[in-house]
Coordinates of C-alpha atoms in Angstrom, one line a residue:
Chain A
M1 CA -43.9 26.5 21.7
N2 CA -45.4 23.6 23.6
A3 CA -44.0 23.8 27.2
M4 CA -45.0 21.4 29.9
I5 CA -48.1 22.6 31.8
P6 CA -47.3 22.9 35.5
R7 CA -49.2 20.5 37.8
P8 CA -50.1 22.4 41.0
T9 CA -50.0 20.6 44.3
D10 CA -52.1 21.4 47.4
I11 CA -49.2 23.5 48.6
S12 CA -48.4 25.4 45.4
R13 CA -51.9 25.9 43.9
P14 CA -52.5 29.5 45.1
F15 CA -49.3 30.5 43.2
W16 CA -50.6 29.1 39.9
D17 CA -54.2 30.2 40.5
G18 CA -52.8 33.7 41.2
L19 CA -51.1 33.8 37.8
R20 CA -54.4 33.1 36.1
E21 CA -55.8 36.3 37.7
Q22 CA -52.6 38.2 36.8
R23 CA -51.5 38.3 40.5
I24 CA -48.2 37.1 41.9
L25 CA -48.7 35.5 45.3
I26 CA -45.6 34.3 47.2
P27 CA -45.4 32.5 50.5
R28 CA -44.1 34.8 53.2
C29 CA -43.1 33.6 56.7
Q30 CA -45.3 35.3 59.4
R31 CA -42.7 34.5 62.0
C32 CA -39.4 35.7 60.5
R33 CA -40.8 37.7 57.5
G34 CA -38.7 35.7 55.1
W35 CA -39.9 35.0 51.5
V36 CA -40.1 31.4 50.4
F37 CA -39.8 30.5 46.7
Y38 CA -40.7 28.0 45.3
P39 CA -43.7 27.3 47.6
R40 CA -43.0 24.8 50.3
R41 CA -44.5 23.3 53.5
H42 CA -42.2 25.4 55.7
C43 CA -40.1 28.5 55.9
T44 CA -36.6 27.8 54.6
H45 CA -35.2 30.5 56.9
C46 CA -36.7 29.5 60.3
A47 CA -38.7 26.2 59.6
S48 CA -42.0 27.8 60.7
H49 CA -45.2 26.6 59.1
D50 CA -46.8 30.0 59.5
L51 CA -46.7 31.1 55.9
A52 CA -49.1 33.5 54.2
W53 CA -49.7 34.1 50.5
T54 CA -48.5 37.6 50.0
P55 CA -48.9 39.7 46.7
V56 CA -45.8 41.1 45.2
S57 CA -45.4 43.4 42.1
G58 CA -43.0 41.2 40.2
A59 CA -40.4 43.9 39.8
A60 CA -37.2 42.0 39.3
T61 CA -33.7 42.2 37.8
L62 CA -32.0 39.7 35.6
C63 CA -29.6 37.5 37.7
S64 CA -28.3 35.4 34.8
F65 CA -29.4 34.1 31.4
T66 CA -28.3 32.0 28.5
I67 CA -29.4 31.4 24.9
A68 CA -30.0 27.7 24.4
R69 CA -28.7 27.2 20.8
V70 CA -29.7 23.6 21.2
P71 CA -33.3 23.5 22.6
T72 CA -33.5 22.0 26.0
L73 CA -36.8 20.2 25.3
P74 CA -38.6 19.6 22.0
G75 CA -41.4 22.0 23.0
F76 CA -38.9 24.9 22.8
A77 CA -37.7 24.2 19.3
G78 CA -38.9 26.9 16.9
P79 CA -37.9 29.9 14.8
E80 CA -37.2 32.0 17.9
L81 CA -34.0 31.3 19.9
Q82 CA -34.8 29.8 23.3
N83 CA -33.6 31.8 26.3
L84 CA -33.5 30.8 29.9
A85 CA -33.4 33.3 32.7
I86 CA -32.9 33.4 36.5
V87 CA -34.6 36.5 37.9
T88 CA -34.2 38.1 41.3
F89 CA -37.3 39.7 42.7
S90 CA -37.0 43.0 44.4
E91 CA -37.9 41.1 47.6
G92 CA -34.7 39.1 47.2
F93 CA -35.7 35.6 46.1
N94 CA -34.9 34.0 42.8
M95 CA -37.1 32.3 40.2
N96 CA -36.3 30.2 37.1
S97 CA -38.1 31.8 34.1
A98 CA -37.5 33.0 30.6
L99 CA -37.6 36.4 28.9
T100 CA -40.1 37.5 26.2
G101 CA -39.9 40.5 23.9
V102 CA -36.2 41.0 24.4
T103 CA -33.7 40.1 21.7
P104 CA -30.5 38.2 22.8
D105 CA -28.4 41.3 22.0
D106 CA -30.5 43.4 24.5
M107 CA -30.2 40.9 27.3
C108 CA -27.8 41.9 30.1
I109 CA -27.3 40.8 33.6
G110 CA -28.8 43.3 36.1
M111 CA -31.4 44.7 33.7
P112 CA -34.7 45.7 35.3
L113 CA -37.6 43.4 34.5
R114 CA -41.3 43.4 34.8
P115 CA -43.6 40.3 34.8
V116 CA -45.6 39.0 31.8
F117 CA -48.4 36.6 32.5
D118 CA -48.2 34.0 29.8
V119 CA -51.3 32.0 29.2
M120 CA -50.2 28.5 28.0
D121 CA -53.4 26.9 26.8
D122 CA -57.2 27.2 26.3
A123 CA -57.8 26.1 29.9
G124 CA -56.1 29.3 31.1
H125 CA -52.9 27.7 32.6
A126 CA -50.4 30.5 33.0
R127 CA -46.7 30.9 33.8
L128 CA -44.7 33.9 34.7
L129 CA -42.3 35.2 32.1
F130 CA -40.4 38.5 32.2
T131 CA -39.6 41.4 29.9
A132 CA -37.5 44.6 30.0
A133 CA -39.1 47.1 32.5
Chain B
M1 CA -12.3 15.2 62.5
S2 CA -9.6 13.4 60.7
L3 CA -8.7 10.4 58.5
T4 CA -5.4 9.2 59.9
G5 CA -4.2 7.8 56.6
K6 CA -5.0 4.2 57.8
A7 CA -6.8 3.5 54.5
A8 CA -5.4 3.4 51.0
I9 CA -6.6 2.9 47.5
V10 CA -4.9 -0.4 46.4
G11 CA -6.7 -1.4 43.2
C12 CA -8.4 0.2 40.3
A13 CA -10.2 -0.8 37.1
Q14 CA -11.7 1.1 34.3
Y15 CA -13.4 0.2 31.1
R16 CA -11.9 2.1 28.2
P17 CA -14.4 4.8 27.3
E18 CA -16.3 4.0 24.1
K19 CA -19.2 5.5 22.1
Y20 CA -22.5 4.1 23.2
T21 CA -23.1 2.8 19.7
T22 CA -20.1 0.5 19.7
A23 CA -19.8 -0.5 23.4
P24 CA -21.1 -3.9 24.5
Q25 CA -24.4 -3.8 26.4
M26 CA -24.3 -5.6 29.7
F27 CA -26.4 -5.7 32.8
H28 CA -25.1 -3.5 35.6
L29 CA -24.4 -6.6 37.8
E30 CA -22.3 -8.1 35.0
Q31 CA -20.3 -4.9 34.6
M32 CA -19.8 -4.8 38.4
A33 CA -18.5 -8.4 38.4
D34 CA -16.1 -7.5 35.6
L35 CA -14.8 -4.3 37.2
A36 CA -14.5 -6.0 40.6
R37 CA -12.4 -8.8 39.2
M38 CA -10.1 -6.4 37.3
A39 CA -9.7 -4.2 40.5
L40 CA -8.9 -7.3 42.6
I41 CA -6.3 -8.5 40.2
D42 CA -4.8 -5.0 40.1
A43 CA -4.7 -5.0 43.9
G44 CA -3.5 -8.5 44.3
L45 CA -6.5 -9.3 46.6
A46 CA -9.0 -12.2 46.6
L47 CA -12.7 -11.9 46.4
Q48 CA -13.0 -13.0 50.0
D49 CA -10.8 -10.1 51.2
I50 CA -13.7 -7.7 50.3
D51 CA -15.9 -7.0 53.3
G52 CA -17.3 -3.6 52.3
L53 CA -19.3 -2.3 49.4
A54 CA -20.1 1.1 47.9
V55 CA -22.3 1.3 44.8
N56 CA -24.1 4.0 42.9
G57 CA -27.7 4.6 44.1
A58 CA -29.3 6.2 41.1
H59 CA -30.2 4.6 37.8
F60 CA -29.3 1.1 38.9
N61 CA -30.8 -1.2 36.3
E62 CA -31.5 -4.5 38.1
A63 CA -32.8 -3.2 41.4
T64 CA -34.8 -0.2 42.5
A65 CA -34.2 -0.9 46.2
F66 CA -31.9 -3.0 48.3
V67 CA -29.2 -2.3 45.8
P68 CA -26.2 -3.2 47.9
A69 CA -27.7 -6.5 49.0
V70 CA -28.5 -7.4 45.4
V71 CA -24.9 -6.5 44.3
A72 CA -23.3 -8.3 47.3
E73 CA -25.3 -11.5 46.6
Y74 CA -24.5 -11.4 42.9
L75 CA -20.8 -10.9 43.5
G76 CA -20.6 -13.5 46.3
L77 CA -19.7 -11.0 49.1
Q78 CA -20.6 -10.8 52.7
V79 CA -20.0 -7.3 53.9
G80 CA -19.9 -5.4 57.2
F81 CA -20.3 -2.0 55.4
A82 CA -22.8 -1.3 52.6
E83 CA -23.5 2.0 51.0
T84 CA -25.3 3.5 48.1
V85 CA -24.0 6.8 47.0
D86 CA -26.3 9.2 45.0
L87 CA -24.0 12.2 44.4
G88 CA -23.7 12.2 40.6
G89 CA -20.3 13.2 39.5
T90 CA -18.9 13.3 43.0
S91 CA -20.0 9.8 43.8
A92 CA -16.5 8.3 43.4
V93 CA -14.9 10.9 45.7
A94 CA -17.7 10.3 48.2
M95 CA -17.3 6.5 48.1
A96 CA -13.5 6.9 48.8
W97 CA -13.9 8.8 52.0
R98 CA -16.9 6.8 53.2
A99 CA -14.8 3.6 52.7
A100 CA -11.8 5.1 54.5
A101 CA -14.0 6.2 57.4
A102 CA -15.6 2.8 57.6
I103 CA -12.2 1.1 57.7
Q104 CA -10.9 3.6 60.3
L105 CA -14.0 2.8 62.5
G106 CA -13.1 -0.9 62.2
L107 CA -16.3 -1.9 60.3
C108 CA -14.4 -3.5 57.5
R109 CA -10.9 -3.9 56.0
A110 CA -11.4 -3.7 52.2
V111 CA -14.2 -1.9 50.4
L112 CA -15.1 -2.3 46.7
C113 CA -16.4 0.9 45.2
V114 CA -17.9 0.4 41.8
I115 CA -20.0 2.3 39.2
P116 CA -21.1 0.7 35.9
G117 CA -21.5 3.0 32.9
R118 CA -22.3 0.9 29.9
L119 CA -25.8 0.6 28.6
T120 CA -27.8 -2.4 29.7
P121 CA -29.5 -4.8 27.2
P122 CA -32.9 -3.4 26.3
D123 CA -35.9 -5.0 28.0
P124 CA -37.6 -6.9 25.2
D125 CA -41.0 -6.1 26.7
A126 CA -40.4 -2.3 27.3
D127 CA -41.7 0.5 25.2
P128 CA -38.7 2.1 23.4
A129 CA -40.5 5.4 23.2
A130 CA -40.8 5.6 27.0
F131 CA -37.1 4.8 27.3
A132 CA -36.2 7.6 24.8
A133 CA -38.4 10.1 26.7
A134 CA -36.8 9.2 30.0
M135 CA -33.3 9.6 28.5
Q136 CA -34.3 13.0 27.2
L137 CA -35.1 14.2 30.7
G138 CA -31.9 12.9 32.1
G139 CA -31.7 13.3 35.9
H140 CA -34.7 15.7 35.9
S141 CA -37.7 14.4 37.7
Q142 CA -41.0 14.7 36.0
R143 CA -43.0 13.3 38.8
F144 CA -46.0 14.9 40.3
G145 CA -44.8 17.0 43.3
A146 CA -41.2 17.3 42.1
P147 CA -40.2 20.9 42.5
E148 CA -38.2 20.9 39.3
A149 CA -41.1 19.4 37.3
E150 CA -43.3 22.1 38.5
F151 CA -41.1 25.2 38.5
D152 CA -38.3 24.4 36.0
L153 CA -39.7 22.4 33.1
P154 CA -42.5 24.8 32.1
Y155 CA -39.8 27.4 31.4
G156 CA -37.5 24.9 29.7
H157 CA -35.0 24.8 32.5
M158 CA -33.7 21.2 32.0
G159 CA -30.4 19.4 31.9
Q160 CA -26.9 20.6 32.8
N161 CA -25.8 22.8 29.9
T162 CA -27.9 25.8 30.5
G163 CA -27.3 25.8 34.3
Y164 CA -23.5 25.8 33.8
A165 CA -23.9 28.4 31.1
M166 CA -25.8 30.7 33.4
I167 CA -23.1 30.3 36.1
A168 CA -20.5 31.2 33.5
Q169 CA -22.5 34.3 32.4
Q170 CA -22.8 35.5 36.0
Y171 CA -19.0 34.9 36.5
A172 CA -18.3 36.9 33.3
H173 CA -20.5 39.7 34.5
R174 CA -18.7 39.9 37.9
Y175 CA -15.1 39.1 37.0
G176 CA -14.7 39.2 33.2
Y177 CA -14.3 36.3 30.8
D178 CA -11.4 35.4 28.5
V179 CA -12.9 33.0 25.9
A180 CA -9.5 32.0 24.6
A181 CA -8.2 31.2 28.1
M182 CA -11.3 29.2 28.9
A183 CA -10.9 27.3 25.6
G184 CA -7.3 26.7 26.6
I185 CA -8.6 24.4 29.4
A186 CA -10.1 22.1 26.8
V187 CA -7.0 22.4 24.6
A188 CA -4.6 21.5 27.4
Q189 CA -6.6 18.5 28.4
R190 CA -6.9 17.3 24.8
S191 CA -3.1 17.6 24.7
N192 CA -2.9 15.4 27.8
A193 CA -5.2 12.9 26.0
Q194 CA -2.6 12.5 23.3
A195 CA -0.4 10.8 25.9
N196 CA -3.2 8.5 27.0
P197 CA -4.0 5.7 24.5
D198 CA -7.2 4.9 26.5
A199 CA -8.7 8.4 26.0
L200 CA -11.7 8.7 23.7
F201 CA -10.0 11.6 21.9
H202 CA -6.5 10.1 21.7
G203 CA -5.2 11.0 18.3
Q204 CA -7.4 14.0 17.9
P205 CA -5.6 17.1 19.2
I206 CA -7.4 20.5 19.0
T207 CA -6.5 24.2 19.0
V208 CA -8.1 27.2 20.8
D209 CA -9.5 28.2 17.4
D210 CA -11.2 24.8 17.1
V211 CA -12.9 25.3 20.4
L212 CA -14.0 28.9 19.6
N213 CA -15.2 27.9 16.1
S214 CA -17.2 24.9 17.5
K215 CA -20.9 25.2 18.0
V216 CA -22.2 27.3 20.9
V217 CA -24.6 25.1 22.8
A218 CA -25.6 27.6 25.4
D219 CA -23.9 30.9 25.6
P220 CA -20.9 31.1 26.4
L221 CA -20.3 27.4 26.3
H222 CA -19.0 25.8 23.1
I223 CA -19.5 22.1 22.4
L224 CA -15.8 21.4 22.8
E225 CA -16.1 22.8 26.4
I226 CA -18.8 20.3 27.2
V227 CA -18.1 16.7 28.2
M228 CA -19.1 13.9 25.9
P229 CA -21.1 11.1 27.6
V230 CA -19.7 7.7 26.8
A231 CA -20.0 4.0 27.8
G232 CA -17.6 3.0 30.4
G233 CA -17.5 2.1 34.1
A234 CA -14.9 2.0 36.9
A235 CA -14.1 0.5 40.2
F236 CA -11.5 0.9 43.0
I237 CA -10.7 -0.8 46.2
V238 CA -9.9 0.9 49.5
A239 CA -8.1 -1.2 52.0
A240 CA -6.8 -1.0 55.6
D241 CA -3.1 -0.2 55.9
D242 CA -2.0 -3.7 56.9
L243 CA -3.7 -5.2 53.9
A244 CA -2.5 -2.4 51.6
R245 CA 1.2 -3.2 52.5
D246 CA 0.8 -6.6 50.9
C247 CA -0.9 -5.4 47.7
R248 CA 0.9 -5.2 44.4
H249 CA 1.2 -1.4 44.0
R250 CA 2.3 1.6 46.0
P251 CA -0.7 2.3 48.3
V252 CA -2.4 5.7 47.8
R253 CA -3.5 7.0 51.1
I254 CA -6.7 9.0 51.6
R255 CA -5.5 11.8 53.8
G256 CA -8.2 14.4 53.6
C257 CA -11.7 14.7 52.5
G258 CA -14.6 17.2 52.3
E259 CA -18.1 17.3 50.8
Q260 CA -20.6 20.1 50.4
L261 CA -24.1 20.3 49.0
D262 CA -25.8 23.6 48.8
F263 CA -28.7 23.3 46.4
K264 CA -30.0 21.3 43.4
S265 CA -30.4 24.2 41.0
P266 CA -27.8 27.0 41.1
S267 CA -30.7 29.4 40.7
Y268 CA -31.2 29.1 44.4
A269 CA -27.6 29.6 45.3
R270 CA -26.8 32.6 47.5
D271 CA -24.0 33.4 45.1
M272 CA -23.7 31.0 42.1
T273 CA -20.1 32.0 41.5
V274 CA -19.0 30.6 44.8
T275 CA -19.2 26.8 44.5
P276 CA -19.6 24.1 47.2
I277 CA -16.0 22.9 46.5
A278 CA -14.8 26.0 48.5
R279 CA -15.9 24.4 51.8
A280 CA -15.2 20.8 50.7
A281 CA -11.6 21.6 49.7
Q282 CA -11.0 23.7 52.8
R283 CA -12.0 20.8 55.0
A284 CA -9.9 18.3 52.9
F285 CA -6.8 20.4 53.0
G286 CA -7.2 21.2 56.7
M287 CA -7.7 17.5 57.5
A288 CA -4.6 16.5 55.6
G289 CA -2.5 19.4 57.0
L290 CA -1.5 20.3 53.4
T291 CA -2.2 23.2 51.1
P292 CA -2.9 23.7 47.4
A293 CA 0.8 24.6 46.9
D294 CA 1.7 21.1 48.3
M295 CA -0.1 19.3 45.4
D296 CA 1.9 17.7 42.6
M297 CA -1.2 17.5 40.5
A298 CA -4.8 18.5 40.4
Q299 CA -7.4 16.1 39.0
I300 CA -10.4 18.4 38.9
Y301 CA -13.9 17.3 37.8
D302 CA -14.4 18.8 34.4
C303 CA -17.9 18.4 33.0
Y304 CA -17.5 21.9 31.6
T305 CA -14.6 24.3 31.4
I306 CA -16.4 26.6 33.8
T307 CA -16.4 23.8 36.4
V308 CA -12.6 23.7 36.2
L309 CA -12.2 27.5 36.5
L310 CA -14.5 27.8 39.5
S311 CA -12.9 24.8 41.2
L312 CA -9.4 26.2 40.7
E313 CA -10.5 29.4 42.4
D314 CA -12.7 28.0 45.1
A315 CA -10.4 25.2 46.1
G316 CA -7.7 27.8 46.7
F317 CA -5.3 27.2 43.7
C318 CA -5.8 30.9 42.8
T319 CA -7.6 33.9 44.2
K320 CA -11.3 34.4 43.6
G321 CA -11.8 36.3 40.4
E322 CA -8.3 35.8 39.1
G323 CA -8.9 32.5 37.4
M324 CA -8.5 33.9 33.9
A325 CA -5.1 35.3 34.7
F326 CA -4.1 32.0 36.3
L327 CA -5.1 30.1 33.1
R328 CA -3.0 32.5 31.0
E329 CA 0.0 32.2 33.3
H330 CA 0.2 28.4 33.7
D331 CA 0.8 25.4 31.4
L332 CA -2.0 23.0 32.4
T333 CA -0.6 19.9 30.5
W334 CA 1.3 17.0 32.1
R335 CA 4.5 18.7 30.8
G336 CA 3.6 22.0 32.4
D337 CA 4.0 23.8 35.8
F338 CA 0.4 23.0 36.8
P339 CA -0.5 19.4 35.8
L340 CA -4.3 19.3 35.5
N341 CA -6.4 16.3 34.5
T342 CA -3.4 14.5 33.1
H343 CA -5.5 11.7 31.6
G344 CA -7.2 14.2 29.4
G345 CA -9.9 15.0 31.8
Q346 CA -13.4 13.8 31.2
L347 CA -13.6 16.4 28.4
S348 CA -11.1 14.4 26.4
F349 CA -11.1 11.0 28.2
G350 CA -14.9 10.7 28.0
Q351 CA -17.6 10.8 30.7
A352 CA -19.1 7.4 31.6
G353 CA -22.0 8.7 33.6
A354 CA -21.4 8.8 37.3
A355 CA -18.3 6.6 36.7
G356 CA -16.8 9.6 34.9
G357 CA -15.7 11.2 38.2
M358 CA -13.9 8.0 39.0
S359 CA -11.5 8.6 36.1
Q360 CA -10.0 11.6 38.0
L361 CA -9.5 9.5 41.1
I362 CA -8.0 6.6 39.1
E363 CA -5.7 9.0 37.2
A364 CA -4.4 10.3 40.6
V365 CA -3.7 6.8 41.7
T366 CA -2.0 5.9 38.4
Q367 CA 0.2 9.0 38.6
I368 CA 1.1 8.5 42.3
R369 CA 2.0 4.8 41.6
G370 CA 4.3 6.0 38.8
D371 CA 2.4 3.9 36.2
A372 CA 1.2 6.7 33.9
G373 CA 3.5 5.9 31.0
E374 CA 4.2 8.7 28.6
R375 CA 2.3 11.3 30.6
Q376 CA 4.0 10.3 33.9
L377 CA 4.7 13.3 36.1
R378 CA 8.2 13.6 37.6
Q379 CA 6.8 14.7 41.0
H380 CA 3.9 12.5 41.8
D381 CA 3.4 12.1 45.6
T382 CA 0.4 14.3 46.3
A383 CA -2.9 14.8 44.4
F384 CA -6.0 16.9 44.8
V385 CA -9.1 15.2 43.4
S386 CA -12.5 16.7 43.1
G387 CA -16.0 15.6 42.1
T388 CA -19.0 17.6 41.0
G389 CA -22.6 16.4 40.8
G390 CA -25.7 18.1 39.3
V391 CA -25.1 21.8 38.4
M392 CA -22.3 22.5 41.0
S393 CA -25.0 21.2 43.3
E394 CA -22.8 18.8 45.2
Q395 CA -19.0 18.7 45.3
G396 CA -16.3 16.7 47.0
A397 CA -12.6 16.9 47.5
L398 CA -9.9 14.3 48.3
I399 CA -6.2 14.7 49.2
L400 CA -4.3 11.6 48.2
T401 CA -0.6 10.9 49.0
G402 CA 1.7 8.0 48.1
A403 CA 2.7 5.8 50.9

């Protein structure tokens, strides 16, 4: 597995830094209380710029998934079948991710999930995967 | 909001779909000149009659900016309406209504809409490895700051197959999924391609078992449910009614249109089983004062079988969640009670990049004119045409009627 390392921007950096510390920080609008993911300059519900990084537990359910029988990128070619997942956080927003520690036969839409902090390289870059809760 | 039917499609041209390995390589400007000439001949118009231009905005080879000016200059046109459209597979549908609207506003009288789809000659000084890497990422941006580069690629979310597959999985979870009925879409369209000598898969019929035994690319989608990219390219001309009357063929009026963009990745859809075509089609039918039941044919964008299913439901040809029963109850071939993608669809005709969506529009025009040969429908006055870009990201609908 040799996935692309995310390149944080000034806006998104707290999210990726949080993952290194095993924390999930998500922008939340201080005006309308809406959650914003992926991180942006503004609230997508009310356009306010008053967003605050807010910790969440990462409790989620599986919104949808597929098994890529043809790897989507060379870095995902390997002995294990590649899966892709869309997860819905208990706060209501969605994130693109993938499942780990779950066989394709055990994957089902609606299953409860918990986060897995996946360290991608020696520099400590991390991404957020999910597994069965 | 209305189009009063004062504009009609009067000319069409299309390269026969070919495998990339055998098709000629030509610069995009050369392809446009070719396609424009063929469309003008088909219409019976002269180059000087064209005073509007709509071209594809993305992946244009010979210009990165000022694309319409570069194209107009090359073709020898002076235009009062110039548009680049960057809506992927719904670009053709989008060009048609933009052209009709511009004509209705009096900005121009004849608009050339053109999308090249053959490969261009390789730059002798370019690094082939960089080209290969760029091809692999398709329409996915890798640039610093691109949300998809940052939040999709690290997880392998890339390309169209897996996005459509996840929509299909969600649909299956909600409403159930009949794999044989879904395969039947590909089979019916392949059957239509047997009556279209220009189709890539002419002479190669398939069965439901062939589809179900073909390789699964991303569950639940088999490779025979996924469109094959080919070299091609297409053009059409939209003209004002007074010009259209003097053209060579029955004018095909643009009576209704709609367009809807809701997201780039369906992961961020409020409900990924309700697609943007719902609102696009509702507007188009409303504008035309017609209903799905009034359509003699449906030429529905078919990058995947799931695209067709969701479009049938969301455009109102059947009730939401009852698409599987609809598929089982209807014959979708040109001989059948619900003629769908009578040219074979892109699944069997081939998908020439963003020009692929033009094949649906051109088939509607061909049928309405009565020029479809062996696959000609007996009733051919009204057509629903749809386009889809991205992963159900952007969709458009047209209602076309014969004059």
